[in-house]
Coordinates of N, CA and C in Angstrom, one line a residue:
X79 N -32.0 -11.5 5.6 CA -31.3 -11.5 6.0 C -30.5 -10.1 4.6
X80 N -29.6 -9.1 4.8 CA -29.6 -8.2 4.0 C -27.9 -7.8 3.9
X81 N -28.1 -8.4 2.3 CA -26.1 -8.5 2.4 C -26.0 -6.7 1.6
X82 N -25.0 -6.1 2.2 CA -24.6 -5.2 1.5 C -23.1 -4.9 1.1
X83 N -22.7 -4.1 -0.1 CA -21.5 -4.1 -0.3 C -20.3 -3.7 0.4
X84 N -20.5 -3.7 1.7 CA -19.4 -3.1 2.9 C -19.2 -4.4 3.8
X85 N -20.0 -5.9 3.1 CA -19.6 -6.9 4.4 C -18.4 -8.2 3.9
X86 N -18.0 -7.3 2.5 CA -16.7 -8.1 2.0 C -15.6 -7.2 2.6
X87 N -15.8 -6.5 3.7 CA -14.4 -5.7 5.0 C -15.1 -6.3 6.0
X88 N -15.6 -7.5 6.1 CA -15.9 -7.1 7.7 C -14.7 -8.0 8.2
X89 N -14.0 -7.8 9.4 CA -13.3 -8.5 10.4 C -14.1 -9.3 10.9
X90 N -13.3 -10.9 10.4 CA -14.0 -11.4 11.1 C -12.8 -12.6 12.1
X91 N -13.5 -13.2 13.0 CA -12.1 -13.8 14.2 C -12.4 -15.2 13.6
X92 N -11.0 -15.7 13.4 CA -10.6 -17.0 13.6 C -10.5 -17.9 14.3
X93 N -9.6 -17.6 15.3 CA -9.4 -17.7 16.2 C -8.6 -17.0 17.3
X94 N -9.6 -17.4 18.8 CA -10.5 -16.1 19.3 C -9.7 -15.8 20.2
X95 N -8.2 -15.0 21.1 CA -7.4 -14.5 21.5 C -8.1 -13.8 22.9
X96 N -7.7 -14.0 23.9 CA -8.5 -12.8 25.0 C -7.3 -12.8 26.1
X97 N -7.3 -11.6 26.7 CA -6.4 -11.7 28.1 C -6.9 -10.9 28.6
X98 N -8.4 -11.1 29.4 CA -8.8 -10.4 30.3 C -9.6 -9.0 29.5
X99 N -9.4 -8.1 29.0 CA -10.2 -6.7 27.8 C -9.3 -6.6 26.7
X100 N -8.2 -7.2 27.2 CA -7.3 -6.9 25.4 C -7.7 -8.6 24.7
X101 N -8.5 -7.8 23.6 CA -8.0 -8.8 22.3 C -7.2 -9.1 21.3
X102 N -6.5 -9.7 20.8 CA -6.0 -10.6 20.0 C -6.2 -11.6 19.6
X103 N -6.9 -11.3 18.8 CA -7.4 -12.7 17.9 C -7.0 -12.1 16.6
X104 N -6.6 -13.5 16.1 CA -6.1 -13.9 15.3 C -7.1 -13.5 13.9
X105 N -7.5 -12.8 13.1 CA -8.7 -12.6 12.1 C -8.3 -13.0 10.8
X106 N -9.3 -12.8 9.8 CA -9.3 -12.6 8.3 C -8.0 -12.2 7.8
X107 N -8.1 -10.6 8.2 CA -7.0 -9.8 7.7 C -5.8 -9.7 7.7
X108 N -5.6 -10.9 9.2 CA -4.5 -11.3 9.5 C -3.6 -12.2 8.8
X109 N -5.4 -13.2 8.4 CA -4.7 -14.3 7.9 C -4.0 -13.9 6.2
X110 N -4.6 -12.9 5.5 CA -3.9 -12.3 4.5 C -3.0 -11.7 4.5
X111 N -3.3 -10.9 4.9 CA -1.6 -10.6 5.4 C -0.4 -11.4 5.6
X112 N -0.5 -12.6 6.5 CA 0.6 -13.5 6.7 C 0.3 -14.3 5.1
X113 N -0.9 -14.4 4.6 CA -0.3 -15.2 3.0 C 0.3 -14.5 2.6
X114 N -0.1 -13.1 1.9 CA 1.1 -11.8 1.6 C 2.5 -12.1 1.3
X115 N 2.5 -11.9 3.1 CA 4.1 -12.3 3.2 C 4.3 -13.2 2.6
X116 N 3.9 -14.8 3.1 CA 4.4 -16.0 3.1 C 5.0 -16.2 0.7
X117 N 3.5 -16.0 0.4 CA 3.8 -15.7 -0.9 C 5.0 -15.3 -1.3
X118 N 5.0 -14.0 -0.2 CA 6.4 -13.1 -1.6 C 7.9 -13.5 -1.5
X119 N 7.6 -14.5 0.2 CA 8.6 -15.3 1.1 C 9.3 -16.3 0.4
X120 N 8.3 -17.0 -0.3 CA 8.5 -18.3 -1.4 C 8.8 -18.0 -2.3
X121 N 8.2 -16.6 -3.1 CA 8.6 -16.8 -4.5 C 9.9 -16.0 -4.7
X122 N 10.3 -15.3 -3.9 CA 11.7 -14.7 -3.6 C 13.2 -16.0 -3.5
X123 N 12.2 -16.9 -2.5 CA 13.2 -18.0 -2.0 C 13.9 -18.8 -3.1
X124 N 12.6 -19.1 -3.6 CA 12.8 -20.2 -5.1 C 13.3 -19.9 -5.8
X125 N 13.2 -18.4 -6.2 CA 13.5 -17.9 -7.4 C 15.4 -17.7 -7.0
X126 N 15.7 -17.8 -6.2 CA 17.3 -17.0 -5.6 C 17.9 -18.2 -5.0
X127 N 17.8 -19.5 -4.6 CA 17.9 -20.1 -3.7 C 19.3 -21.1 -4.5
X128 N 19.2 -21.2 -5.8 CA 20.7 -21.7 -6.3 C 21.1 -20.4 -6.9
X129 N 20.9 -19.0 -6.5 CA 21.3 -17.8 -7.0 C 21.0 -17.6 -8.6
X130 N 19.6 -18.1 -9.0 CA 19.8 -18.1 -10.4 C 19.6 -18.9 -11.3
X131 N 19.2 -18.8 -12.7 CA 19.8 -18.7 -14.0 C 20.5 -17.8 -14.8
X132 N 21.2 -18.0 -16.0 CA 21.6 -17.4 -16.6 C 20.5 -17.0 -17.9
X133 N 19.6 -18.3 -18.2 CA 18.7 -17.7 -18.7 C 17.2 -17.6 -18.0
X134 N 16.7 -16.7 -17.8 CA 16.1 -16.5 -16.8 C 14.4 -17.4 -16.4
X135 N 13.9 -18.1 -15.7 CA 12.9 -18.6 -15.8 C 11.2 -16.9 -15.7
X136 N 10.4 -17.2 -16.0 CA 9.6 -16.1 -15.8 C 8.9 -15.5 -14.6
X137 N 8.8 -16.5 -13.6 CA 9.3 -16.0 -12.1 C 10.2 -15.4 -11.3
X138 N 11.6 -15.9 -12.4 CA 12.9 -15.0 -12.2 C 12.8 -13.7 -12.8
X139 N 12.2 -13.8 -14.2 CA 12.5 -12.3 -14.4 C 11.2 -11.7 -13.7
X140 N 10.0 -12.1 -13.8 CA 9.1 -11.2 -12.7 C 9.8 -10.2 -11.4
X141 N 10.8 -11.1 -10.5 CA 11.7 -10.7 -9.8 C 12.4 -10.0 -10.1
X142 N 13.3 -10.2 -10.9 CA 14.1 -9.0 -11.3 C 13.3 -7.9 -11.9
X143 N 12.5 -7.8 -12.8 CA 12.2 -6.7 -13.5 C 11.2 -5.6 -11.6
X144 N 11.0 -6.7 -10.7 CA 10.5 -5.6 -9.4 C 11.9 -4.9 -9.0
X145 N 13.0 -5.5 -8.7 CA 14.2 -6.1 -8.2 C 15.1 -4.3 -8.6
X146 N 14.9 -4.2 -10.3 CA 15.6 -2.7 -11.2 C 14.8 -2.0 -11.2
X147 N 13.2 -2.2 -10.9 CA 12.2 -1.1 -10.7 C 12.6 -0.4 -9.7
X148 N 12.8 -0.9 -8.1 CA 12.4 -0.8 -7.0 C 14.0 -0.1 -7.3
X149 N 15.2 -0.5 -8.0 CA 16.3 0.4 -7.5 C 16.3 1.1 -8.5
X150 N 15.6 1.4 -9.6 CA 15.7 2.8 -10.3 C 15.0 3.5 -9.5
X151 N 13.9 3.2 -8.8 CA 13.0 4.5 -7.8 C 13.8 5.5 -6.9
X152 N 14.3 4.6 -6.1 CA 15.7 4.9 -5.3 C 16.7 5.8 -5.7
X153 N 17.4 5.4 -6.6 CA 18.2 5.9 -7.5 C 17.8 7.4 -7.8
X154 N 16.4 6.9 -8.6 CA 15.8 8.8 -9.4 C 15.5 9.5 -7.3
X155 N 14.8 9.2 -7.4 CA 13.9 10.0 -6.4 C 14.8 10.5 -5.1
X156 N 15.9 9.6 -4.6 CA 16.6 10.2 -3.6 C 17.9 10.0 -3.6
X157 N 18.9 9.5 -4.8 CA 20.1 9.2 -5.3 C 21.2 8.4 -4.3
X158 N 21.9 8.2 -4.5 CA 22.6 7.5 -4.1 C 23.1 7.1 -2.2
X159 N 22.7 7.9 -1.8 CA 22.6 8.3 -0.4 C 21.3 7.9 0.2
X160 N 20.4 7.1 -0.8 CA 19.5 6.5 -0.3 C 19.9 5.3 -0.5
X161 N 21.0 4.3 -0.8 CA 20.3 3.2 -1.2 C 20.8 2.5 0.0
X162 N 20.5 2.7 1.4 CA 20.6 2.3 2.9 C 19.3 1.5 3.0
X163 N 18.1 2.4 2.3 CA 16.9 2.2 2.7 C 16.8 1.4 1.8
X164 N 17.3 0.7 0.6 CA 16.5 0.4 -0.7 C 16.0 -1.4 -0.1
X165 N 16.6 -2.1 0.8 CA 15.5 -3.2 1.7 C 14.2 -2.4 1.8
X166 N 14.4 -1.6 3.0 CA 12.9 -1.4 3.5 C 12.3 -0.9 2.1
X167 N 12.3 -0.1 1.4 CA 11.6 0.2 -0.2 C 10.9 -0.7 -0.6
X168 N 12.3 -1.7 -1.4 CA 11.8 -2.9 -1.9 C 10.6 -3.7 -1.0
X169 N 10.9 -3.7 0.2 CA 9.9 -4.2 0.8 C 8.3 -3.6 1.0
X170 N 8.9 -2.6 1.2 CA 7.0 -1.9 1.5 C 6.6 -2.1 -0.4
X171 N 7.3 -1.7 -1.3 CA 6.2 -2.4 -2.9 C 6.1 -3.5 -3.1
X172 N 6.8 -4.3 -2.4 CA 6.2 -5.7 -2.6 C 5.0 -6.8 -2.0
X173 N 5.0 -5.8 -0.5 CA 4.1 -6.4 0.4 C 3.1 -6.0 -0.5
X174 N 3.0 -4.4 -0.9 CA 2.1 -4.1 -0.9 C 1.4 -4.4 -2.4
X175 N 2.2 -4.4 -3.2 CA 1.8 -5.0 -4.5 C 1.0 -6.2 -4.5
X176 N 1.5 -6.7 -3.7 CA 1.0 -8.6 -3.5 C -0.2 -9.0 -2.7
X177 N -0.2 -8.0 -1.8 CA -1.5 -7.5 -1.0 C -2.6 -7.2 -1.5
X178 N -2.4 -6.3 -2.5 CA -3.5 -5.5 -3.2 C -3.6 -6.6 -4.5
X179 N -3.3 -7.2 -4.7 CA -3.4 -8.4 -5.7 C -4.0 -9.5 -5.6
X180 N -3.6 -10.1 -4.0 CA -4.4 -11.4 -4.1 C -5.7 -10.6 -3.2
X181 N -5.8 -8.9 -2.6 CA -7.4 -8.7 -2.8 C -8.8 -8.7 -3.7
X182 N -7.5 -8.9 -5.2 CA -8.2 -8.7 -6.3 C -9.0 -10.3 -6.8
X183 N -8.6 -11.5 -5.3 CA -9.1 -12.7 -6.4 C -10.9 -12.9 -5.6
X184 N -11.4 -13.5 -6.2 CA -13.0 -13.5 -6.0 C -12.8 -14.4 -4.6
X185 N -13.5 -13.6 -3.9 CA -14.0 -14.5 -2.2 C -12.8 -14.5 -1.3
X186 N -11.8 -13.7 -1.8 CA -10.3 -13.5 -1.2 C -11.1 -12.0 0.1
X187 N -9.6 -11.3 0.5 CA -10.4 -10.5 1.5 C -8.7 -9.1 1.3
X188 N -9.1 -8.1 1.4 CA -8.4 -6.7 1.1 C -8.1 -6.5 2.2
X189 N -6.5 -6.2 2.6 CA -6.4 -6.3 3.9 C -5.8 -4.9 4.3
X190 N -5.4 -4.3 2.8 CA -5.4 -2.7 2.1 C -6.7 -1.7 2.5
X191 N -8.0 -2.8 2.5 CA -8.7 -1.7 2.1 C -9.1 -1.2 4.1
X192 N -8.2 -1.6 4.6 CA -9.1 -1.0 6.2 C -8.0 -0.5 6.2
X193 N -8.2 0.8 7.5 CA -7.4 2.5 7.5 C -6.1 1.8 8.4
X194 N -7.1 0.6 9.6 CA -5.7 0.8 10.5 C -5.0 -0.4 9.7
X195 N -4.9 -0.7 8.4 CA -3.3 -1.3 8.6 C -2.4 -0.3 7.4
X196 N -3.4 0.6 6.4 CA -2.3 1.2 6.0 C -2.0 2.2 6.5
X197 N -3.1 2.8 7.7 CA -2.3 3.8 8.7 C -0.9 3.5 9.6
X198 N -1.2 2.3 10.0 CA -0.2 1.7 10.6 C 0.8 1.6 9.8
X199 N 1.1 1.2 8.6 CA 2.0 1.1 7.4 C 2.8 2.5 7.6
X200 N 1.8 3.5 7.0 CA 2.5 5.0 7.0 C 2.7 6.0 7.9
X201 N 2.3 5.6 9.4 CA 2.9 6.5 10.7 C 4.2 5.6 11.0
X202 N 4.1 4.2 10.9 CA 5.9 3.6 10.9 C 6.9 4.4 10.0
X203 N 6.1 4.1 8.9 CA 7.6 5.1 7.7 C 7.5 6.2 8.1
X204 N 6.5 7.4 8.4 CA 6.8 8.5 8.9 C 7.9 8.6 10.5
X205 N 7.6 7.9 11.3 CA 8.9 7.8 12.3 C 9.7 7.4 11.6
X206 N 9.9 6.4 11.4 CA 11.4 5.7 10.6 C 11.7 7.2 9.8
X207 N 11.0 7.8 8.9 CA 11.6 8.6 8.1 C 12.7 9.4 9.1
X208 N 11.1 10.3 10.2 CA 11.8 11.2 10.8 C 13.1 11.1 11.9
X209 N 13.2 9.8 12.1 CA 13.9 9.7 12.8 C 15.7 9.2 12.5
X210 N 15.2 8.8 11.3 CA 16.7 9.4 9.9 C 16.8 10.6 9.8
X211 N 16.2 11.5 9.3 CA 16.5 12.4 9.8 C 17.1 13.5 10.4
X212 N 17.0 13.2 11.7 CA 17.5 13.8 13.0 C 19.0 12.9 13.0
X213 N 19.1 12.1 12.6 CA 19.8 11.2 12.5 C 21.1 11.6 11.7
X214 N 20.7 12.2 10.2 CA 21.6 12.8 9.7 C 21.8 14.1 10.0
X215 N 20.7 15.2 10.8 CA 21.1 16.8 10.7 C 21.5 16.7 11.7
X216 N 20.8 16.2 12.7 CA 20.7 16.5 14.1 C 19.9 17.5 14.3
X217 N 19.5 18.6 15.3 CA 18.8 19.8 16.0 C 18.4 20.8 14.4
X218 N 19.6 20.4 13.0 CA 19.4 20.9 12.0 C 18.4 20.8 11.3
X219 N 17.4 19.6 11.9 CA 16.7 19.1 10.8 C 15.5 19.8 11.3
X220 N 15.1 20.6 11.8 CA 13.7 21.6 12.8 C 13.8 22.4 11.9
X221 N 15.3 22.9 10.5 CA 15.1 23.7 9.6 C 14.2 23.5 8.4
X222 N 13.9 22.5 8.2 CA 12.9 21.6 7.2 C 11.9 22.6 7.4
X223 N 11.4 23.0 8.6 CA 10.3 24.0 8.9 C 9.9 24.8 8.2
X224 N 11.2 25.5 8.0 CA 11.2 27.1 7.9 C 11.8 27.1 6.3
X225 N 11.0 27.3 5.0 CA 11.8 27.7 3.6 C 12.2 28.6 3.9
X226 N 13.5 27.9 2.8 CA 14.4 29.6 2.8 C 14.1 31.1 2.0
X227 N 14.5 31.6 2.2 CA 14.4 33.3 1.9 C 13.0 33.0 2.7
X228 N 12.0 33.0 3.4 CA 10.8 33.5 4.2 C 11.6 34.4 5.4
X229 N 10.6 35.6 5.0 CA 10.6 36.7 6.2 C 10.6 36.3 7.9
X230 N 11.4 36.5 8.0 CA 11.1 36.5 9.8 C 10.0 36.2 10.7
X231 N 9.4 37.3 9.9 CA 8.3 38.2 10.3 C 7.1 36.7 10.1
X232 N 7.2 35.5 9.4 CA 5.8 35.0 9.1 C 6.4 33.4 9.7
X233 N 7.5 33.9 10.0 CA 8.4 32.3 11.1 C 7.1 31.5 11.4
X234 N 6.7 32.5 12.7 CA 5.8 31.7 13.6 C 5.0 30.9 12.4
X235 N 3.9 31.8 12.1 CA 3.0 30.9 11.6 C 3.8 30.2 9.9
X236 N 4.8 29.9 9.3 CA 5.0 29.1 8.6 C 5.7 27.8 9.2
X237 N 5.9 28.3 10.3 CA 6.6 26.9 11.0 C 5.4 26.3 11.7
X238 N 3.8 26.7 12.0 CA 3.2 26.3 12.0 C 2.4 25.3 11.3
X239 N 2.2 25.7 9.7 CA 1.4 25.3 8.6 C 2.8 24.2 8.3
X240 N 3.6 24.0 7.9 CA 4.9 23.0 7.8 C 4.9 22.1 8.5
X241 N 4.8 22.3 9.9 CA 4.5 21.5 10.7 C 3.3 20.6 10.8
X242 N 2.7 21.2 10.6 CA 0.9 20.2 10.4 C 1.3 19.7 9.1
X243 N 1.7 20.6 8.2 CA 1.8 19.7 7.0 C 2.2 18.5 6.5
X244 N 3.4 18.7 7.4 CA 4.4 17.5 7.6 C 4.5 16.3 8.3
X245 N 3.6 16.5 9.7 CA 2.5 15.8 10.8 C 1.6 15.0 9.6
X246 N 0.8 15.5 8.4 CA -0.3 14.9 7.9 C 0.3 14.3 6.9
X247 N 1.3 14.0 6.7 CA 2.0 12.8 5.1 C 1.8 12.2 5.7
X248 N 1.8 11.4 7.0 CA 1.4 10.3 7.8 C 0.4 9.6 7.6
X249 N -0.7 10.8 7.8 CA -2.2 10.4 7.0 C -2.8 10.2 6.1
X250 N -1.6 11.3 5.0 CA -2.3 11.3 3.7 C -1.8 9.8 3.1
X251 N -1.3 9.2 3.5 CA -0.2 8.6 2.7 C -1.0 7.0 2.9
X252 N -1.3 7.1 4.3 CA -2.3 5.9 4.7 C -3.8 5.8 4.1
X253 N -4.6 7.0 4.2 CA -5.4 6.9 3.9 C -6.1 6.9 2.1
X254 N -4.8 7.5 1.2 CA -5.0 7.3 -0.1 C -5.5 6.0 -0.5
X255 N -4.1 5.1 0.0 CA -4.4 3.8 0.0 C -5.4 2.7 0.1
X256 N -5.7 3.6 1.8 CA -7.0 2.9 2.1 C -8.4 3.0 1.7
X257 N -8.8 4.5 0.4 CA -10.0 4.8 0.0 C -9.7 4.0 -1.2
X258 N -8.9 4.6 -1.9 CA -8.9 3.7 -3.2 C -9.1 2.3 -3.2
X259 N -8.4 1.7 -2.6 CA -9.1 0.1 -2.2 C -10.2 -0.5 -2.0
X260 N -10.6 0.3 -1.3 CA -11.7 0.2 -0.7 C -13.2 1.0 -1.4
X261 N -12.9 1.8 -2.3 CA -13.9 2.5 -3.0 C -13.9 1.9 -4.4
X262 N -13.0 1.2 -5.0 CA -13.2 0.3 -6.1 C -13.7 -1.1 -6.1
X263 N -13.5 -1.7 -5.0 CA -14.0 -3.2 -4.5 C -15.3 -2.7 -3.9
X264 N -15.9 -1.2 -3.5 CA -17.6 -1.4 -3.2 C -17.8 -1.1 -4.1
X265 N -17.2 -0.6 -5.4 CA -18.2 -0.3 -6.5 C -18.2 -1.5 -7.8
X266 N -17.4 -2.3 -7.6 CA -17.2 -4.0 -8.5 C -18.4 -4.4 -7.5
X267 N -18.3 -4.5 -6.3 CA -19.1 -5.4 -5.7 C -21.1 -4.9 -6.0
X268 N -21.0 -3.5 -5.9 CA -22.4 -2.9 -6.1 C -23.3 -3.0 -7.8
X269 N -21.8 -2.8 -8.7 CA -22.1 -2.9 -10.5 C -22.4 -5.1 -10.3
X270 N -21.6 -5.7 -9.1 CA -22.0 -6.9 -9.7 C -23.4 -8.0 -9.2
X271 N -24.0 -7.0 -8.0 CA -25.0 -7.3 -7.7 C -25.7 -6.6 -8.4
X272 N -25.6 -6.0 -9.3 CA -27.1 -5.3 -9.3 C -27.0 -5.9 -11.1
X273 N -25.7 -6.8 -11.7 CA -26.0 -7.3 -12.9 C -26.7 -9.2 -12.6
X274 N -26.3 -9.6 -11.4 CA -26.7 -10.8 -10.6 C -28.4 -10.5 -10.2
X275 N -29.0 -9.3 -9.8 CA -30.5 -9.4 -10.1 C -31.3 -9.1 -10.8
X276 N -30.7 -8.8 -11.8 CA -31.0 -8.1 -13.6 C -31.3 -9.7 -13.7
X277 N -30.3 -10.3 -13.5 CA -30.1 -11.8 -14.4 C -31.0 -12.7 -13.9
X278 N -31.2 -12.5 -12.6 CA -31.8 -13.5 -11.7 C -33.5 -13.1 -12.1
X279 N -34.1 -12.1 -12.5 CA -35.4 -11.6 -12.8 C -36.0 -12.3 -14.1
X280 N -35.1 -12.6 -14.7 CA -34.8 -12.8 -16.3 C -35.5 -11.9 -17.1
X281 N -36.4 -12.7 -18.4 CA -36.8 -12.0 -19.3 C -35.9 -11.0 -20.4
X282 N -36.3 -9.8 -20.0 CA -35.5 -8.5 -20.7 C -34.4 -8.4 -19.8
X283 N -34.9 -8.3 -19.0 CA -33.7 -7.8 -17.6 C -32.3 -8.5 -18.0
X284 N -33.1 -9.9 -18.1 CA -32.1 -10.8 -18.1 C -30.9 -10.1 -19.3
X285 N -31.1 -10.1 -20.7 CA -30.4 -9.9 -21.5 C -29.8 -8.9 -21.8
X286 N -30.3 -7.7 -20.6 CA -30.0 -6.1 -20.4 C -28.3 -6.6 -19.6
X287 N -28.8 -7.7 -18.5 CA -27.6 -7.7 -17.7 C -26.4 -7.9 -18.3
X288 N -25.8 -7.8 -19.7 CA -24.8 -8.3 -20.3 C -24.2 -7.1 -20.1
X289 N -25.2 -5.7 -20.6 CA -24.1 -4.4 -19.9 C -23.5 -4.1 -18.9
X290 N -23.8 -4.5 -17.7 CA -22.9 -4.3 -16.1 C -22.5 -5.4 -16.4
X291 N -22.3 -6.8 -16.5 CA -21.6 -7.5 -16.7 C -20.3 -7.6 -17.0
X292 N -20.2 -6.6 -18.2 CA -19.5 -6.1 -19.3 C -18.3 -5.0 -18.5
X293 N -19.4 -3.7 -17.6 CA -19.1 -3.3 -16.7 C -17.9 -3.7 -15.8
X294 N -18.8 -4.7 -14.4 CA -17.7 -5.7 -14.2 C -16.6 -5.9 -14.2
X295 N -16.8 -6.2 -15.7 CA -15.1 -6.8 -15.7 C -14.0 -6.2 -16.7
X296 N -14.6 -5.3 -16.8 CA -13.7 -3.3 -17.2 C -13.5 -3.1 -15.8
X297 N -14.2 -3.3 -15.5 CA -13.6 -2.1 -13.9 C -13.0 -3.4 -13.5
X298 N -12.7 -4.8 -13.0 CA -12.2 -5.6 -12.4 C -10.1 -5.0 -13.4
X299 N -10.5 -4.9 -14.4 CA -8.9 -5.0 -15.4 C -8.3 -3.6 -14.8
X300 N -9.8 -2.1 -14.2 CA -9.1 -1.1 -14.1 C -8.2 -1.5 -12.6
X301 N -8.7 -2.0 -11.7 CA -8.8 -2.5 -10.8 C -7.3 -3.1 -10.3
X302 N -7.2 -3.9 -11.0 CA -6.0 -4.8 -11.0 C -5.2 -4.0 -11.6
X303 N -5.1 -2.4 -12.6 CA -4.1 -1.9 -12.7 C -4.2 -0.2 -11.5
X304 N -5.3 -0.2 -10.8 CA -5.1 0.8 -9.4 C -4.4 0.1 -8.5
X305 N -4.9 -1.1 -8.3 CA -3.7 -1.8 -6.6 C -1.9 -2.1 -7.3
X306 N -1.9 -2.0 -8.6 CA -0.3 -1.6 -8.8 C -0.1 -0.7 -8.3
X307 N -0.8 0.6 -9.4 CA -0.6 1.6 -8.8 C -1.0 2.7 -7.8
X308 N -1.4 1.9 -6.7 CA -1.7 2.3 -5.7 C -0.2 2.2 -5.1
X309 N -0.3 0.9 -5.4 CA 1.8 0.4 -4.8 C 3.2 1.2 -4.9
X310 N 2.8 1.6 -6.6 CA 3.8 2.6 -6.9 C 3.8 4.3 -5.9
X311 N 2.4 4.8 -5.8 CA 2.5 5.7 -6.1 C 2.8 5.5 -3.9
X312 N 2.6 4.6 -3.6 CA 2.5 4.8 -2.3 C 4.2 4.7 -1.7
X313 N 4.8 4.2 -1.9 CA 6.2 3.9 -2.4 C 6.8 5.1 -2.9
X314 N 6.8 5.8 -3.8 CA 7.7 6.8 -4.4 C 7.1 7.8 -3.6
X315 N 5.8 8.1 -2.9 CA 5.7 9.0 -1.9 C 7.0 9.0 -0.9
X316 N 6.9 7.4 -0.2 CA 7.9 7.5 0.8 C 9.1 7.5 0.2
X317 N 9.8 7.6 -0.5 CA 11.0 7.6 -1.6 C 10.7 9.4 -1.5
X318 N 10.0 10.2 -1.6 CA 10.6 11.4 -1.9 C 10.3 11.8 -0.2
X319 N 9.5 11.2 1.0 CA 9.6 12.0 1.6 C 11.0 11.1 2.4
X320 N 11.5 10.6 2.2 CA 13.0 10.0 2.8 C 13.7 11.3 2.5
X321 N 13.5 11.0 0.6 CA 14.6 12.5 0.2 C 15.0 13.4 1.0
X322 N 13.4 14.0 1.5 CA 13.6 15.5 2.3 C 14.1 15.7 3.6
X323 N 13.7 13.9 4.2 CA 14.8 14.0 5.6 C 16.0 13.8 5.1
X324 N 16.5 13.5 4.5 CA 17.7 13.0 4.4 C 18.8 14.3 3.5
X325 N 17.6 15.1 2.7 CA 18.3 16.3 2.1 C 17.8 17.7 2.4
X326 N 16.4 18.0 3.2 CA 16.5 19.1 3.8 C 15.7 19.8 2.6
X327 N 14.9 19.0 1.1 CA 14.6 20.1 0.0 C 13.5 20.6 0.7

């Protein structure tokens, strides 16, 4: 049997569900998505069930830190007009943060390493932000496609370019998260497999395996930082796109 670094991303059907030619099986990806959501709900429930404590515990401090971080992010990127979207932004950030970090646990599964998950999330947000833009501005929202001060002779070309650029946001937002998570996990898997092979051979190679093992530990720490950073990047870009829809920047 040949093991590849990509086998960690394989979708495994845990509970087969089939209706004719439609497959709705409960997979390992579904399991870890539910696990991430469940952990977030349990954590926030336990911290806030009694209104919290005047002297916060470690977990309460963590929740308060995440809350204050997202509040400042919304205020800086959107302003007071964006307060209505705070629950959405907060939920998106915490969901991605916990999903990415759970994927760093050995023998777990990284749901955000699959394009269908990240693109589905980014497409949903893109459609929602576009609806908000039409609710706020009506048909005047189409003025977003023509930059101010642009010559009318270039209007047809600029409208097409701006429309393609605007629609591509849904793709780039999801692909960025998927590519970073998948590439990082693949690299760690390759180096760890290489180090284990050297250790298994014995002799001088076993002693030299310390070097790739050290690199793996360093990359693991880097991947934890990337997991947090990608949740932040996804969230701040969502705020920027929402600000554009509200303020037509």
